[in-house]
Short mmCIF file of C-alpha atoms in Angstrom, two decimals:
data_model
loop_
_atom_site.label_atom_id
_atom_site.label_comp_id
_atom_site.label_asym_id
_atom_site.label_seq_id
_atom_site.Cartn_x
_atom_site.Cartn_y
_atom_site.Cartn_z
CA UNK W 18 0.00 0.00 0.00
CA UNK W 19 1.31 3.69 -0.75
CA UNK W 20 1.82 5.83 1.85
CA UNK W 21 -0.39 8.37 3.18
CA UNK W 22 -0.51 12.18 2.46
CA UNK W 23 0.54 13.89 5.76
CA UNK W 24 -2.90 15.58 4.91
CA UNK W 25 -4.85 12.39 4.83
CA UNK W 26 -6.75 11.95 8.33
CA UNK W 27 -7.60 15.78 7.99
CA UNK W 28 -8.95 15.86 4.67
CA UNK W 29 -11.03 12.37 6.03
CA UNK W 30 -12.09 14.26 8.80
CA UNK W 31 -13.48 17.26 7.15
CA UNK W 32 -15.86 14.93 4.48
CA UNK W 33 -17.14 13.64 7.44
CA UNK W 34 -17.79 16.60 9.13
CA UNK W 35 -19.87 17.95 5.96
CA UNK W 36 -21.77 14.78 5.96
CA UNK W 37 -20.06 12.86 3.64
CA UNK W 38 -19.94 8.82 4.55
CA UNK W 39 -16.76 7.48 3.38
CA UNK W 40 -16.87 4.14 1.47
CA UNK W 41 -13.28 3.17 1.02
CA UNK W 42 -10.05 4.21 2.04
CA UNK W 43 -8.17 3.74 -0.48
CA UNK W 44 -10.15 3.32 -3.11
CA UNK W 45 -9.29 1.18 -5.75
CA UNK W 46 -9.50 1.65 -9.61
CA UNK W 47 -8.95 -0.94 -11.95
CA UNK W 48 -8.12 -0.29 -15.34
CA UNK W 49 -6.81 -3.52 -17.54
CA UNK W 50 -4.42 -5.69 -15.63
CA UNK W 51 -3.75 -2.28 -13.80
CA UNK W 52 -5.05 -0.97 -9.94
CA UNK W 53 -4.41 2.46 -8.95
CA UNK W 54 -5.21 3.56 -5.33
CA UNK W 55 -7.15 7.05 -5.34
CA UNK W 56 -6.77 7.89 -1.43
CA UNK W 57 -10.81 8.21 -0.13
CA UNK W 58 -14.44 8.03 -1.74
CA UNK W 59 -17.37 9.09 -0.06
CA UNK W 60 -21.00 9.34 -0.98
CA UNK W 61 -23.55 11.33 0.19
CA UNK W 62 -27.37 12.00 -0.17
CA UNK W 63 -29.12 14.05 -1.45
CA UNK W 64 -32.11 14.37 0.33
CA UNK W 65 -34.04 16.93 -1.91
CA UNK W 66 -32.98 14.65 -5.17
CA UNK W 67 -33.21 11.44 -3.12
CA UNK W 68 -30.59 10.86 -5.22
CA UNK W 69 -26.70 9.86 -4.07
CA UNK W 70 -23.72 12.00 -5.10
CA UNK W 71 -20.27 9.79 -4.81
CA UNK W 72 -16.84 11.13 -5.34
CA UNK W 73 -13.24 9.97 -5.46
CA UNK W 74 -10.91 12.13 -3.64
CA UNK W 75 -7.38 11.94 -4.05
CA UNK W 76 -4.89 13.80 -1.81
CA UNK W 77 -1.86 16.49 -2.29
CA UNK W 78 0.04 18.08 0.33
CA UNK W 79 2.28 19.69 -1.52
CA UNK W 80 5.28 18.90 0.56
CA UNK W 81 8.11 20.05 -1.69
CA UNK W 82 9.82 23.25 -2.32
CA UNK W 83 8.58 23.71 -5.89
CA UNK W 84 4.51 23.92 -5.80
CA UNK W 85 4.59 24.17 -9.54
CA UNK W 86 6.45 20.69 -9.30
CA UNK W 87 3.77 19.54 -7.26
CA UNK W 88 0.90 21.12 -9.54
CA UNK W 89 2.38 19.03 -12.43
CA UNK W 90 2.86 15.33 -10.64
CA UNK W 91 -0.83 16.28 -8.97
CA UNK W 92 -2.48 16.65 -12.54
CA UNK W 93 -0.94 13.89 -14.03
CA UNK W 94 -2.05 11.74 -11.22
CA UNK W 95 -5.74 13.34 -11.17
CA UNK W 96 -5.95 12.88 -14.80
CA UNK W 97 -4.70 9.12 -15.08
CA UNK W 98 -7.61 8.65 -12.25
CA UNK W 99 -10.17 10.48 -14.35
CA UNK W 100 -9.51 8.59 -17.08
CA UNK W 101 -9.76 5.25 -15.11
CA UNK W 102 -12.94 6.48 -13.49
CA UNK W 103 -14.74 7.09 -16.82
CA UNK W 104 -14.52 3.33 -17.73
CA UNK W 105 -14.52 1.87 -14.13
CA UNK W 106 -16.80 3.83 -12.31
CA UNK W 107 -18.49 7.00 -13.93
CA UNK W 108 -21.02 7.71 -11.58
CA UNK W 109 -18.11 9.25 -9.45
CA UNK W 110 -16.72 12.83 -9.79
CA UNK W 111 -12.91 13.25 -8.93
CA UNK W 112 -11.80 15.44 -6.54
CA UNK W 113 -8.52 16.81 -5.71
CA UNK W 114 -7.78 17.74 -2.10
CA UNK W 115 -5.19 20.46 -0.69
CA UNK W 116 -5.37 22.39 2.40
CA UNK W 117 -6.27 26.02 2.39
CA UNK W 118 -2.95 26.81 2.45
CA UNK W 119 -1.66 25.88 -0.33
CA UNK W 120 -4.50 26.76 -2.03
CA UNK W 121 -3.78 30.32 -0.93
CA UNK W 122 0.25 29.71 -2.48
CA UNK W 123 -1.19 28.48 -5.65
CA UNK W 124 -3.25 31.66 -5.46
CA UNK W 125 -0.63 33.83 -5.82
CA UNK W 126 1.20 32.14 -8.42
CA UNK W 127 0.25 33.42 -12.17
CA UNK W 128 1.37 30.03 -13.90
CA UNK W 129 -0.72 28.09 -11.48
CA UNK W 130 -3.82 30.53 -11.98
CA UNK W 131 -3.65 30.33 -15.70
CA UNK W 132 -3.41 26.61 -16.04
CA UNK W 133 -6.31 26.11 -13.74
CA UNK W 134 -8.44 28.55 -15.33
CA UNK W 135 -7.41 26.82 -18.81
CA UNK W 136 -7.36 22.93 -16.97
CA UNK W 137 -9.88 22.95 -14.79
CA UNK W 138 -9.71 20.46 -11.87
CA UNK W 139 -12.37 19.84 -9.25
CA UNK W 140 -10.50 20.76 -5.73
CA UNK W 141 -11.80 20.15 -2.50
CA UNK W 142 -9.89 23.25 -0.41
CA UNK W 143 -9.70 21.93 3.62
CA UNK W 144 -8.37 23.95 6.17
CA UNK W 145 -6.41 21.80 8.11
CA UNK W 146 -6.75 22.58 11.82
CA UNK W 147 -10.46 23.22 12.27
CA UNK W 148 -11.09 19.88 9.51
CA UNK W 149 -13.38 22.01 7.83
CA UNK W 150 -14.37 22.44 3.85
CA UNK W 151 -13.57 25.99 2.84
CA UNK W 152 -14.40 25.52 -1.15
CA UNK W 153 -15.69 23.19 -2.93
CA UNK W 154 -14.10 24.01 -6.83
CA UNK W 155 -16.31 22.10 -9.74
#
C-alpha cells in the first residue's frame, strides 16, 4: 500500500464533518491488468434529489519546495484517475484535495492561476486545523 498524504486523516475528517460517509479508504480503480489507489471516496445524499452523489478524492500536500512541481505530478495523477474512473466507475466525480494553504500559495502564483483557469480540476480546499471544507471548486 502507498503511503499516506501527511494531509490524509484531515482531509477524512473534514468529508465527514460535511456529511459525507466514506466508502473506502483507499479506493481502488482498476483499469486492464492495472489498480491504482485514489486515497478516499465518499458518498452522500441528497435528500431533496433522493438521489446519491459519490466522489473519489485523491490527496496532495504539496510537501516540496517547488509547488509548480507539485501542480504538475498532482495533474498527471488526477488525470490518469479520471480517465480510469470514466470506464470503471463514472457515476463518481474526482476530486482533488489540498489544504487552504496551499490553495492560498497556488493563489498567488500566475502560472498556477492560468493553467487552472485553462485545466480545470475539481478541488476540494480543507483547512487543516479546524477539519473544515472551505471551497468546494467544480
Amino acid at each position: 500500500m502507498s503511503k499516506r498524504d501527511k494531509i490524509h486523516d484531515a482531509v477524512r475528517n473534514a468529508l465527514v464533518n460535511d456529511g459525507w460517509t466514506i466508502t473506502a479508504d483507499p479506493f481502488e480503480i482498476e483499469y486492464g491488468a492495472t489498480v491504482l489507489r485514489a486515497d478516499l471516496a465518499a458518498d452522500r445524499m441528497l435528500a431533496a434529489e433522493r438521489a446519491e452523489e459519490k466522489i473519489v478524492v485523491e490527496i496532495k500536500s504539496f510537501l516540496s519546495l517547488s509547488l509548480v512541481h507539485e501542480l504538475q505530478a498532482a495533474v498527471g495523477q488526477y488525470q490518469m484517475y479520471l480517465m480510469c474512473l470514466e470506464a470503471f466507475a463514472p457515476e463518481r466525480q474526482l476530486y482533488l484535495a489540498l489544504s487552504e494553504a496551499v490553495w492560498e500559495k497556488l493563489s498567488e502564483l500566475k502560472i498556477a492561476q492560468d493553467f487552472l483557469n485553462r485545466f480545470p480540476l475539481r478541488l476540494v480546499i480543507v483547512n487543516l486545523s479546524t477539519e473544515e471544507i472551505r471551497l468546494w471548486k467544480k
